[in-house]
Short mmCIF file of C-alpha atoms in Angstrom, two decimals:
data_model
loop_
_atom_site.label_atom_id
_atom_site.label_comp_id
_atom_site.label_asym_id
_atom_site.label_seq_id
_atom_site.Cartn_x
_atom_site.Cartn_y
_atom_site.Cartn_z
CA MET J 233 -16.95 23.12 31.98
CA PHE J 234 -13.58 24.50 31.07
CA LEU J 235 -14.88 26.59 28.21
CA ASN J 236 -17.53 28.35 30.25
CA TRP J 237 -15.32 31.30 31.03
CA LEU J 238 -16.83 32.76 27.89
CA LYS J 239 -20.05 34.57 28.81
CA PRO J 240 -23.00 33.86 26.51
CA ASN J 241 -23.02 35.97 23.37
CA THR J 242 -19.63 37.56 24.01
CA ILE J 243 -18.86 37.07 20.35
CA GLN J 244 -20.53 39.90 18.47
CA ALA J 245 -20.59 41.38 14.99
CA PRO J 246 -17.10 42.99 15.07
CA HIS J 247 -15.59 39.66 16.15
CA ILE J 248 -17.40 37.91 13.34
CA ILE J 249 -15.91 40.34 10.83
CA GLY J 250 -12.47 39.64 12.25
CA LEU J 251 -13.09 35.91 12.18
CA LYS J 252 -14.29 36.02 8.59
CA THR J 253 -11.25 38.01 7.56
CA LEU J 254 -9.06 35.41 9.24
CA ILE J 255 -10.85 32.58 7.41
CA HIS J 256 -10.31 34.35 4.07
CA VAL J 257 -6.65 35.10 4.75
CA VAL J 258 -5.69 31.65 6.05
CA SER J 259 -7.61 29.66 3.42
CA LEU J 260 -6.39 31.73 0.50
CA TYR J 261 -2.82 32.10 1.75
CA LEU J 262 -2.39 28.33 2.19
CA LEU J 263 -3.92 27.58 -1.18
CA ILE J 264 -2.01 30.20 -3.14
CA SER J 265 1.36 29.70 -1.47
CA THR J 266 1.18 25.92 -1.90
CA TYR J 267 0.24 26.31 -5.54
CA TYR J 268 3.06 28.80 -6.00
CA LEU J 269 5.59 26.40 -4.47
CA ALA J 270 4.30 23.58 -6.66
CA LEU J 271 4.65 25.76 -9.76
CA THR J 272 8.24 26.63 -8.93
CA GLY J 273 9.01 22.97 -8.35
CA ASP J 274 10.16 23.51 -4.81
CA ILE J 275 7.71 21.37 -2.97
CA GLY J 276 9.72 18.18 -3.00
CA GLY J 277 9.43 14.97 -5.01
CA ASP J 278 6.26 15.25 -7.01
CA PRO J 279 4.28 18.50 -6.91
CA VAL J 280 1.22 16.79 -8.38
CA GLN J 281 0.79 14.38 -5.51
CA THR J 282 1.59 17.03 -2.93
CA LEU J 283 -1.05 19.36 -4.36
CA THR J 284 -3.60 16.57 -4.66
CA HIS J 285 -3.15 15.60 -1.03
CA PHE J 286 -3.04 19.20 0.18
CA THR J 287 -6.29 20.22 -1.54
CA GLY J 288 -8.00 16.94 -0.62
CA ILE J 289 -7.11 17.00 3.06
CA GLY J 290 -7.70 20.76 3.12
CA ALA J 291 -11.23 20.32 1.76
CA PHE J 292 -11.97 17.59 4.30
CA ASN J 293 -10.60 19.69 7.17
CA LEU J 294 -12.76 22.63 6.12
CA LEU J 295 -15.82 20.42 5.76
CA ILE J 296 -15.27 19.06 9.26
CA LEU J 297 -14.73 22.58 10.56
CA THR J 298 -18.04 23.59 8.97
CA LEU J 299 -19.76 20.79 10.84
CA CYS J 300 -18.09 21.89 14.09
CA VAL J 301 -19.57 25.38 14.00
CA SER J 302 -23.11 24.71 15.20
CA PRO J 303 -22.19 22.31 18.05
CA LEU J 304 -19.53 24.79 19.13
CA ALA J 305 -21.92 27.76 18.97
CA ARG J 306 -24.45 25.89 21.06
CA TYR J 307 -21.91 24.61 23.56
CA LEU J 308 -20.29 28.04 23.99
CA ARG J 309 -23.68 29.78 23.79
CA GLN J 310 -22.38 32.07 21.01
CA GLY J 311 -25.19 32.33 18.49
CA GLN J 312 -23.28 34.80 16.31
CA LEU J 313 -20.70 32.12 15.53
CA LEU J 314 -23.17 30.53 13.13
CA ARG J 315 -22.51 33.45 10.79
CA VAL J 316 -19.08 32.07 9.80
CA ARG J 317 -20.42 28.64 8.88
CA ARG J 318 -21.34 29.44 5.32
CA LEU J 319 -17.94 30.97 4.56
CA ILE J 320 -16.04 27.92 5.82
CA GLY J 321 -18.38 25.70 3.82
CA LEU J 322 -17.70 27.74 0.69
CA TYR J 323 -13.97 27.30 1.14
CA ALA J 324 -14.49 23.56 1.59
CA PHE J 325 -16.04 23.62 -1.88
CA VAL J 326 -13.24 25.80 -3.26
CA TYR J 327 -10.60 23.34 -1.99
CA ALA J 328 -12.59 20.36 -3.27
CA ALA J 329 -12.92 22.00 -6.70
CA CYS J 330 -9.14 22.62 -6.71
CA HIS J 331 -8.66 18.97 -5.77
CA LEU J 332 -10.57 17.92 -8.90
CA TYR J 333 -8.78 20.55 -10.98
CA VAL J 334 -5.34 19.28 -9.89
CA TYR J 335 -6.39 15.71 -10.67
CA VAL J 336 -7.71 16.58 -14.12
CA ALA J 337 -5.07 19.12 -15.12
CA TYR J 338 -1.90 17.63 -13.70
CA ASP J 339 -2.55 13.94 -13.10
CA LEU J 340 -4.83 12.98 -15.99
CA ILE J 341 -3.48 15.90 -18.07
CA TYR J 342 -6.91 16.70 -19.52
CA ASP J 343 -7.71 13.18 -20.66
CA TRP J 344 -11.47 13.69 -20.34
CA THR J 345 -12.38 10.20 -21.50
CA LEU J 346 -10.17 8.76 -18.81
CA LEU J 347 -11.80 11.08 -16.27
CA VAL J 348 -15.28 9.83 -17.14
CA ASN J 349 -14.10 6.21 -17.07
CA GLU J 350 -12.41 6.68 -13.72
CA ILE J 351 -15.49 8.31 -12.19
CA ILE J 352 -17.51 5.29 -13.30
CA ASP J 353 -14.96 2.50 -12.70
CA ARG J 354 -13.24 3.51 -9.46
CA PRO J 355 -15.58 3.41 -6.48
CA TYR J 356 -13.39 5.83 -4.50
CA ILE J 357 -13.59 8.39 -7.29
CA THR J 358 -17.32 7.79 -7.70
CA VAL J 359 -18.02 8.64 -4.07
CA GLY J 360 -15.55 11.53 -4.07
CA PHE J 361 -17.13 13.02 -7.19
CA SER J 362 -20.62 12.57 -5.70
CA ALA J 363 -19.53 14.49 -2.63
CA LEU J 364 -18.17 17.26 -4.82
CA LEU J 365 -21.52 17.48 -6.65
CA ILE J 366 -23.30 17.84 -3.31
CA LEU J 367 -20.91 20.61 -2.25
CA LEU J 368 -21.49 22.29 -5.62
CA ALA J 369 -25.26 22.22 -5.09
CA LEU J 370 -24.86 23.65 -1.59
CA THR J 371 -22.53 26.37 -2.86
CA VAL J 372 -24.85 27.42 -5.67
CA THR J 373 -27.83 27.64 -3.30
CA SER J 374 -25.92 29.43 -0.54
CA LEU J 375 -27.14 32.92 -1.43
CA PRO J 376 -29.45 34.34 1.29
CA ALA J 377 -32.06 35.27 -1.31
CA LEU J 378 -32.22 31.68 -2.55
CA MET J 379 -32.34 30.42 0.99
CA ARG J 380 -35.45 32.49 1.66
CA LYS J 381 -37.00 31.54 -1.62
CA MET J 382 -36.42 27.81 -1.21
CA GLY J 383 -37.67 27.76 2.38
CA LYS J 384 -38.03 24.23 3.68
CA ARG J 385 -36.49 22.67 0.61
CA TRP J 386 -33.32 24.61 1.30
CA LYS J 387 -33.02 22.89 4.68
CA HIS J 388 -33.55 19.47 3.13
CA LEU J 389 -30.95 20.16 0.48
CA HIS J 390 -28.38 21.48 2.92
CA ASN J 391 -28.77 18.48 5.20
CA LEU J 392 -26.97 16.64 2.40
CA ILE J 393 -23.76 18.00 3.92
CA TYR J 394 -23.88 15.02 6.30
CA VAL J 395 -24.00 12.66 3.34
CA ALA J 396 -21.10 14.55 1.75
CA ALA J 397 -19.00 14.22 4.91
CA ILE J 398 -19.54 10.45 4.99
CA LEU J 399 -18.79 10.13 1.26
CA VAL J 400 -15.58 12.13 1.59
CA GLY J 401 -14.49 9.88 4.48
CA ILE J 402 -15.12 6.78 2.35
CA HIS J 403 -13.33 8.42 -0.58
CA PHE J 404 -10.27 8.93 1.61
CA LEU J 405 -10.41 5.42 3.07
CA TRP J 406 -10.76 3.70 -0.31
CA SER J 407 -8.08 5.83 -1.94
CA VAL J 408 -5.22 4.65 0.26
CA LYS J 409 -3.25 1.49 -0.45
CA SER J 410 -2.94 0.05 3.02
CA ASP J 411 -2.31 2.89 5.47
CA ILE J 412 -5.84 3.18 6.79
CA VAL J 413 -5.02 4.83 10.12
CA GLU J 414 -5.52 8.45 9.07
CA PRO J 415 -8.71 7.92 7.06
CA THR J 416 -10.13 5.86 9.93
CA LEU J 417 -9.46 8.73 12.33
CA TYR J 418 -11.19 11.13 9.98
CA LEU J 419 -14.22 8.84 9.68
CA GLY J 420 -14.27 8.68 13.49
CA ILE J 421 -14.43 12.47 13.69
CA VAL J 422 -17.28 12.53 11.15
CA ALA J 423 -19.09 9.89 13.23
CA VAL J 424 -18.73 12.00 16.39
CA LEU J 425 -20.08 15.08 14.59
CA LEU J 426 -23.07 13.08 13.38
CA VAL J 427 -23.71 11.63 16.83
CA LEU J 428 -23.81 15.18 18.19
CA ARG J 429 -26.75 15.71 15.83
CA TYR J 430 -28.40 12.45 16.80
CA GLU J 431 -31.76 13.99 17.69
CA LYS J 432 -32.00 16.06 14.54
CA LEU J 433 -31.03 13.16 12.31
CA ALA J 434 -33.39 10.75 14.09
CA ARG J 435 -36.25 13.20 13.67
CA TYR J 436 -35.39 13.56 10.02
CA TRP J 437 -35.26 9.81 9.57
CA ARG J 438 -38.70 9.23 11.12
CA ARG J 439 -40.38 11.65 8.79
CA MET O 170 17.69 -6.80 -27.51
CA LEU O 171 17.52 -3.73 -25.36
CA ILE O 172 20.85 -4.23 -23.71
CA LYS O 173 23.14 -2.46 -26.08
CA SER O 174 26.86 -2.34 -26.13
CA TYR O 175 28.02 0.00 -23.41
CA ARG O 176 30.45 2.69 -24.35
CA LYS O 177 32.63 4.26 -21.73
CA ASN O 178 32.38 7.98 -21.03
CA HIS O 179 29.36 8.55 -23.15
CA LEU O 180 27.60 11.70 -22.03
CA THR O 181 24.18 11.13 -20.51
CA GLU O 182 21.62 13.59 -19.30
CA ALA O 183 22.76 12.83 -15.79
CA ASP O 184 25.83 14.87 -16.56
CA VAL O 185 23.87 18.03 -17.17
CA THR O 186 21.72 17.91 -14.03
CA ASP O 187 22.89 20.83 -11.98
CA GLU O 188 22.14 20.18 -8.34
CA LYS O 189 23.52 23.55 -7.33
CA VAL O 190 20.79 25.44 -9.14
CA PHE O 191 18.20 23.47 -7.24
CA THR O 192 19.87 24.06 -3.89
CA ASP O 193 20.39 27.75 -4.49
CA ARG O 194 16.83 28.26 -5.55
CA ARG O 195 15.67 26.77 -2.29
CA LYS O 196 17.87 29.23 -0.41
CA ILE O 197 16.46 32.19 -2.31
CA LEU O 198 12.93 31.06 -1.64
CA LYS O 199 13.75 30.50 1.98
CA SER O 200 15.06 34.01 2.34
CA MET O 201 11.78 35.20 0.91
CA GLY O 202 9.97 33.31 3.64
CA PHE O 203 8.26 30.80 1.41
CA ILE O 204 9.93 27.60 2.51
CA GLY O 205 8.58 27.69 6.03
CA ALA O 206 5.01 27.65 4.85
CA GLY O 207 5.84 25.10 2.19
CA SER O 208 7.39 22.71 4.67
CA LEU O 209 4.37 22.94 6.91
CA LEU O 210 1.99 22.40 4.05
CA ALA O 211 3.78 19.59 2.32
CA ASN O 212 2.73 16.18 3.52
CA SER O 213 6.11 15.80 5.18
CA ALA O 214 4.55 17.79 7.96
CA SER O 215 6.68 16.24 10.69
CA ALA O 216 9.88 16.94 8.84
CA GLY O 217 8.66 20.48 8.26
CA PHE O 218 8.09 21.08 11.94
CA LEU O 219 11.47 19.61 12.87
CA ASP O 220 13.18 21.77 10.29
CA PHE O 221 11.42 24.77 11.69
CA PHE O 222 12.78 24.18 15.17
CA THR O 223 16.27 23.09 14.28
CA GLY O 224 16.69 25.76 11.63
CA SER O 225 17.89 23.19 9.14
CA ASP O 226 16.23 22.75 5.80
CA GLU O 227 16.16 20.33 2.97
CA ALA O 228 19.29 21.77 1.44
CA ASP O 229 21.20 20.73 4.55
CA SER O 230 19.80 17.25 4.51
CA GLN O 231 20.73 17.10 0.86
CA GLN O 232 24.29 17.84 1.80
CA LYS O 233 24.12 15.20 4.51
CA ALA O 234 22.86 12.76 1.93
CA ALA O 235 25.58 13.86 -0.42
CA GLY O 236 28.06 13.05 2.33
CA LYS O 237 26.72 9.54 2.35
CA VAL O 238 26.60 8.84 -1.32
CA ARG O 239 29.84 8.65 -3.25
CA PRO O 240 30.69 8.51 -6.95
CA LEU O 241 30.94 5.07 -8.58
CA GLU O 242 33.05 3.74 -11.40
CA PHE O 243 30.98 2.05 -14.05
CA SER O 244 30.52 1.70 -17.76
CA LYS O 245 28.01 4.27 -18.92
CA ALA O 246 24.88 3.56 -20.86
CA GLU O 247 24.35 5.01 -24.28
CA ALA O 248 21.93 7.89 -24.22
CA ASP O 249 18.86 6.41 -25.85
CA GLY O 250 16.77 9.50 -26.38
CA GLN O 251 14.49 8.96 -23.39
CA HIS O 252 14.02 12.01 -21.27
CA LEU O 253 15.40 11.17 -17.84
CA THR O 254 13.51 11.93 -14.66
CA SER O 255 15.49 14.54 -12.77
CA GLU O 256 17.76 13.32 -10.01
CA ASP O 257 16.03 15.30 -7.27
CA LYS O 258 12.70 13.67 -8.13
CA VAL O 259 14.18 10.18 -8.22
CA THR O 260 15.71 10.73 -4.79
CA SER O 261 12.83 12.54 -3.10
CA TYR O 262 9.69 10.75 -4.34
CA ASN O 263 9.94 7.27 -2.89
CA ASN O 264 7.72 4.44 -1.74
CA PHE O 265 9.70 2.86 1.09
CA TYR O 266 7.16 2.24 3.85
CA GLU O 267 9.88 1.19 6.30
CA PHE O 268 10.71 4.90 6.49
CA GLY O 269 7.19 6.31 6.35
CA LEU O 270 4.05 6.25 4.25
CA SER O 271 4.29 9.56 2.46
CA LYS O 272 6.47 9.79 -0.65
CA SER O 273 8.64 12.44 0.99
CA ASP O 274 9.11 10.48 4.25
CA PRO O 275 11.91 8.12 3.15
CA LYS O 276 14.22 10.98 2.24
CA ALA O 277 13.43 12.74 5.51
CA ASN O 278 13.74 9.65 7.72
CA ALA O 279 16.37 7.44 6.11
CA GLN O 280 19.43 9.66 6.16
CA GLY O 281 20.90 7.96 9.22
CA PHE O 282 20.34 4.47 7.79
CA VAL O 283 23.56 2.45 8.07
CA THR O 284 24.27 0.72 4.76
CA ASP O 285 27.98 0.03 5.23
CA PRO O 286 28.95 -2.58 6.39
CA TRP O 287 26.33 -4.75 4.69
CA LYS O 288 25.94 -8.47 4.13
CA LEU O 289 23.94 -10.14 1.39
CA GLU O 290 23.29 -13.85 1.86
CA ILE O 291 22.41 -16.18 -0.99
CA ALA O 292 21.07 -19.48 0.27
CA GLY O 293 18.38 -22.12 -0.17
CA GLU O 294 18.45 -24.55 -3.08
CA VAL O 295 22.04 -23.79 -4.08
CA ASP O 296 25.24 -25.82 -4.21
CA ASN O 297 27.33 -22.90 -3.05
CA PRO O 298 25.61 -20.79 -0.38
CA ILE O 299 27.51 -17.51 -0.04
CA THR O 300 27.47 -14.29 1.91
CA LEU O 301 28.82 -11.26 0.13
CA ASP O 302 29.92 -7.92 1.56
CA LEU O 303 29.90 -4.62 -0.29
CA ASP O 304 33.40 -5.07 -1.74
CA ASP O 305 32.43 -8.49 -3.11
CA LEU O 306 29.36 -6.93 -4.69
CA TYR O 307 31.23 -3.99 -6.24
CA ALA O 308 33.79 -6.46 -7.58
CA ILE O 309 31.12 -8.01 -9.81
CA GLY O 310 31.58 -4.94 -12.03
CA LEU O 311 29.13 -2.11 -12.49
CA GLU O 312 27.34 -0.92 -15.58
CA GLU O 313 24.69 1.72 -16.13
CA ARG O 314 21.22 0.87 -17.41
CA ILE O 315 18.57 3.44 -18.23
CA TYR O 316 15.25 1.81 -17.38
CA ARG O 317 11.66 2.92 -17.29
CA LEU O 318 10.12 2.44 -13.85
CA ARG O 319 6.36 1.99 -13.86
CA CYS O 320 4.62 2.24 -10.50
CA VAL O 321 1.32 0.45 -9.93
CA GLU O 322 -0.02 3.88 -8.92
CA ALA O 323 0.08 4.82 -12.62
CA TRP O 324 3.11 7.12 -12.64
CA SER O 325 6.47 6.38 -14.18
CA MET O 326 10.05 7.60 -14.31
CA VAL O 327 13.14 7.01 -16.46
CA ILE O 328 16.12 6.28 -14.24
CA PRO O 329 19.82 5.63 -14.86
CA TRP O 330 20.63 2.76 -12.48
CA ILE O 331 24.09 1.36 -11.87
CA GLY O 332 24.62 -2.27 -10.99
CA PHE O 333 24.81 -5.71 -12.57
CA SER O 334 22.51 -8.42 -13.89
CA LEU O 335 20.80 -10.44 -11.18
CA SER O 336 21.79 -13.60 -13.07
CA GLU O 337 25.46 -12.93 -12.35
CA LEU O 338 24.73 -12.88 -8.65
CA ILE O 339 22.60 -16.02 -8.73
CA LYS O 340 25.18 -17.92 -10.78
CA LYS O 341 27.74 -17.34 -8.04
CA ALA O 342 25.67 -19.52 -5.70
CA SER O 343 25.08 -22.28 -8.29
CA PRO O 344 21.35 -23.06 -7.97
CA ASN O 345 20.59 -26.78 -7.82
CA SER O 346 17.94 -28.63 -9.81
CA LYS O 347 15.25 -28.03 -7.20
CA ALA O 348 15.50 -24.25 -7.49
CA LYS O 349 12.38 -22.89 -9.22
CA TYR O 350 11.92 -19.49 -7.60
CA VAL O 351 14.01 -16.68 -6.15
CA ALA O 352 12.90 -15.04 -2.88
CA PHE O 353 14.19 -11.67 -1.72
CA GLU O 354 14.10 -10.13 1.73
CA THR O 355 14.65 -6.55 2.94
CA LEU O 356 16.58 -5.86 6.11
CA HIS O 357 14.51 -6.23 9.27
CA ASP O 358 15.78 -3.65 11.73
CA PRO O 359 13.03 -1.90 13.70
CA GLN O 360 15.71 0.18 15.44
CA GLN O 361 16.58 1.86 12.17
CA MET O 362 13.30 1.50 10.32
CA PRO O 363 10.45 3.26 12.11
CA GLY O 364 7.85 1.64 9.86
CA GLN O 365 8.81 -1.80 11.18
CA ARG O 366 8.61 -0.58 14.76
CA ASN O 367 5.11 0.76 14.70
CA ARG O 368 2.27 -0.79 12.75
CA PHE O 369 0.51 2.57 12.50
CA PHE O 370 3.57 4.06 10.86
CA GLY O 371 4.23 1.03 8.67
CA GLY O 372 1.02 1.07 6.69
CA GLY O 373 -0.22 -2.40 7.55
CA ILE O 374 2.54 -4.26 5.72
CA GLN O 375 4.10 -7.37 7.24
CA TYR O 376 7.81 -6.88 7.75
CA PRO O 377 10.40 -7.69 6.60
CA TYR O 378 9.29 -6.83 3.08
CA VAL O 379 9.60 -9.87 0.84
CA GLU O 380 9.43 -10.30 -2.92
CA GLY O 381 9.95 -13.09 -5.40
CA LEU O 382 10.50 -14.03 -9.02
CA ARG O 383 10.39 -17.23 -10.99
CA LEU O 384 13.95 -18.43 -11.60
CA ASP O 385 13.65 -17.93 -15.36
CA GLU O 386 12.44 -14.37 -14.77
CA ALA O 387 15.36 -13.75 -12.44
CA MET O 388 17.84 -15.11 -14.99
CA ASN O 389 16.50 -12.81 -17.72
CA PRO O 390 19.27 -10.36 -18.63
CA LEU O 391 17.00 -7.38 -17.89
CA ALA O 392 16.58 -8.31 -14.19
CA PHE O 393 19.05 -6.04 -12.48
CA MET O 394 20.62 -5.46 -9.08
CA ALA O 395 21.21 -1.74 -8.59
CA MET O 396 23.85 -0.38 -6.24
CA GLY O 397 23.83 3.14 -7.62
CA VAL O 398 21.82 5.76 -9.43
CA TYR O 399 22.85 8.93 -11.25
CA GLY O 400 26.53 8.02 -11.13
CA LYS O 401 26.66 7.60 -7.36
CA THR O 402 25.90 4.98 -4.74
CA LEU O 403 22.20 4.62 -3.96
CA PRO O 404 20.85 7.11 -1.42
CA PRO O 405 19.22 5.29 1.53
CA GLN O 406 15.71 6.29 0.44
CA ASN O 407 16.22 4.54 -2.90
CA GLY O 408 17.08 1.22 -1.28
CA ALA O 409 20.79 1.43 -0.45
CA PRO O 410 23.08 -0.35 -0.62
CA ILE O 411 21.58 -2.88 -3.04
CA ARG O 412 18.12 -3.34 -4.54
CA LEU O 413 16.33 -5.23 -7.26
CA ILE O 414 15.11 -3.63 -10.50
CA VAL O 415 12.64 -5.58 -12.63
CA PRO O 416 11.73 -3.03 -15.29
CA TRP O 417 8.85 -4.97 -16.89
CA LYS O 418 7.01 -5.32 -13.58
CA TYR O 419 5.33 -2.76 -11.33
CA GLY O 420 7.71 -0.96 -9.01
CA PHE O 421 6.73 -2.75 -5.83
CA LYS O 422 8.44 -5.91 -7.15
CA SER O 423 11.76 -4.06 -7.09
CA ILE O 424 12.53 -4.70 -3.44
CA LYS O 425 14.96 -2.42 -1.61
CA SER O 426 17.88 -2.84 0.82
CA ILE O 427 18.15 -6.59 0.28
CA VAL O 428 19.89 -8.79 2.89
CA LYS O 429 18.83 -12.22 1.71
CA ILE O 430 18.19 -14.03 -1.54
CA SER O 431 16.88 -17.59 -1.31
CA LEU O 432 16.46 -20.06 -4.12
CA THR O 433 13.29 -22.04 -3.42
CA GLU O 434 11.25 -24.90 -4.81
CA GLN O 435 7.89 -23.38 -3.83
CA ARG O 436 6.61 -20.01 -4.92
CA PRO O 437 7.58 -17.52 -2.20
CA ALA O 438 5.13 -15.16 -0.51
CA THR O 439 5.31 -11.51 -1.57
CA SER O 440 4.48 -8.54 0.66
CA TRP O 441 1.77 -6.70 -1.29
CA ASN O 442 0.16 -9.97 -2.25
CA ILE O 443 -0.07 -10.84 1.45
CA ALA O 444 -1.52 -7.39 2.20
CA ALA O 445 -4.17 -7.42 -0.56
CA ALA O 446 -4.19 -10.51 -2.78
CA HIS O 447 -7.04 -9.34 -5.00
CA GLU O 448 -5.14 -6.15 -5.83
CA TYR O 449 -1.54 -7.32 -6.19
CA GLY O 450 -0.58 -10.62 -7.79
CA PHE O 451 2.70 -12.52 -7.72
CA TYR O 452 3.60 -11.64 -11.29
CA ALA O 453 2.70 -7.92 -11.29
CA ASN O 454 3.75 -7.56 -14.92
CA VAL O 455 3.01 -4.12 -16.32
CA ASN O 456 -0.17 -4.69 -18.31
CA PRO O 457 -2.30 -1.86 -19.74
CA LYS O 458 -5.21 -4.25 -20.22
CA VAL O 459 -5.55 -5.36 -16.60
CA ASP O 460 -6.67 -2.52 -14.34
CA HIS O 461 -5.90 -2.28 -10.68
CA PRO O 462 -9.13 -1.75 -8.68
CA ARG O 463 -7.92 1.76 -7.88
CA TRP O 464 -6.03 2.80 -11.00
CA SER O 465 -6.56 2.41 -14.69
CA GLN O 466 -3.33 0.92 -16.01
CA ALA O 467 -3.99 1.94 -19.61
CA THR O 468 -2.01 5.16 -19.28
CA GLU O 469 0.61 6.57 -16.97
CA ARG O 470 1.88 9.95 -15.86
CA ARG O 471 5.52 10.22 -16.90
CA ILE O 472 7.44 12.25 -14.34
CA THR O 473 10.42 13.87 -16.03
CA SER O 474 11.75 17.13 -14.64
CA GLY O 475 10.48 20.59 -13.90
CA GLY O 476 7.60 21.88 -11.88
CA LEU O 477 3.87 21.52 -12.07
CA GLY O 478 2.49 20.92 -15.55
CA SER O 479 5.68 19.44 -17.00
CA ASP O 480 4.53 15.81 -16.82
CA ARG O 481 2.92 14.02 -19.73
CA ARG O 482 0.20 11.38 -19.82
CA ILE O 483 1.36 8.55 -22.05
CA ARG O 484 0.03 5.19 -23.02
CA THR O 485 1.32 2.31 -20.91
CA GLU O 486 3.02 -0.40 -22.91
CA MET O 487 2.70 -4.12 -22.35
CA PHE O 488 5.55 -5.30 -20.11
CA ASN O 489 6.45 -1.61 -19.80
CA GLY O 490 7.81 -1.75 -23.34
CA TYR O 491 10.18 -4.65 -22.66
CA GLY O 492 7.97 -7.28 -24.34
CA GLU O 493 10.59 -8.19 -26.92
CA GLU O 494 12.90 -9.37 -24.14
CA VAL O 495 10.42 -10.92 -21.70
CA ALA O 496 7.12 -11.81 -23.38
CA SER O 497 8.38 -15.34 -24.12
CA LEU O 498 8.58 -15.98 -20.36
CA TYR O 499 4.79 -15.93 -20.19
CA THR O 500 3.73 -17.96 -23.22
CA GLY O 501 0.55 -19.84 -22.38
CA LEU O 502 0.00 -17.98 -19.12
CA ASP O 503 -3.33 -16.17 -18.72
CA LEU O 504 -2.07 -12.74 -17.66
CA THR O 505 -5.59 -11.63 -16.74
CA LYS O 506 -5.73 -14.34 -14.09
CA HIS O 507 -2.05 -14.23 -13.18
CA TYR O 508 -1.83 -10.46 -12.77
#
């Protein structure tokens, strides 16, 4: 295959450090610079909607990227790559948390009653909020010490990332008025990433 | 009655909006290297990439747009204490799916839209079918009206439109006794409107965009045909050269770039109702008590001016606050069923 020019395990610890640095720099730069532009009012039309979309799509992109790591590592035979997965996943949560923050702070303008009602009444917000809670649980339990302590339960818990990915896809699809092309593409990507894990998921299901 | 006497040369907030400050600030930011990233990040990604390669930026397109719009003569509205939405927001945050699905797309994609010459046909159940050109329309006489615009997406603006009452236009065609409804149609020109060319780009709406009102709604003095905004002709992204404004209904009723008005006996089809009937009714009156499946309509985010954090969340009023003028149109109608 075309990617096989890379010899197995070419990617080593120094590369991983570089890769992690890159993930930090890109994720934080995009987030901070966009927020800065929104604050100065120079982001066009309505900064609230721009920020909402940016953090939402950003979180989904990062979540998908997280799910790409293990298939990619296996396909390229680069076991070390798995070491960046947690970091990307953490940034997916950071973006998702910012997404909620923008919604609460700048769209609902801290109307907490309205927030609770919307989470209950609007199916697309219900599923989106559920996904955020899953990401929160995964983030909180992402410390290596906890991972060791939780053992098998940690694996069960972290398999919920597949549920989160599906929920986020539905959240996106249900949130649009009629332009379903982009959310459908995203759901397609999620489906492909799940199919790649067919054996694992089937095993899990049978148990 | 909301329509007050109109005094000439009364100062409005439009007069103090300083576009130059906005433009200059963009330039400063650009020189600091911020705009490039911003353009790529904003959801006008395609425009951002194009700008990057052609070296133009939004300030240039603003000038291009400024070349297209020209000042209008009109009788000014009295300032009524409402805080106007800033001009740059009114002209850069638009739902006009013919030019793209994102709010920033219409401004990016509509600048080449030809709106002069233009013909507006009034036909159907009328004794005097007519076709008017721009000069005929301007000759009706322009006045300014500051209206609240409430979008079904639960945000709102306060906008100084320039135009004339829809009733004046309809009277010119002399509706006959069969006329019960008024149907409106946007230009259908896939050459100029990318959204009509490609169903992926057009957001699943059937084109041309169509809207409708009951005749008595259309004859209400508040129903307005706008040909300008902020003292100038309408920019293309706001529905140039002529659009409907029905301030007590959700924004999607206020159809843009109209080429045809038909008086009909039967209730006409309307675009969003065709697309999703359970979400968008024919009436679409602003109603805080009837929620849209996706948005609570009890409150709205009022977009005024300034950056992030300058908007307020306010309670939505029945008929967008125009109940005194229009509530009588709906006596005996169950507005929960006829949403």
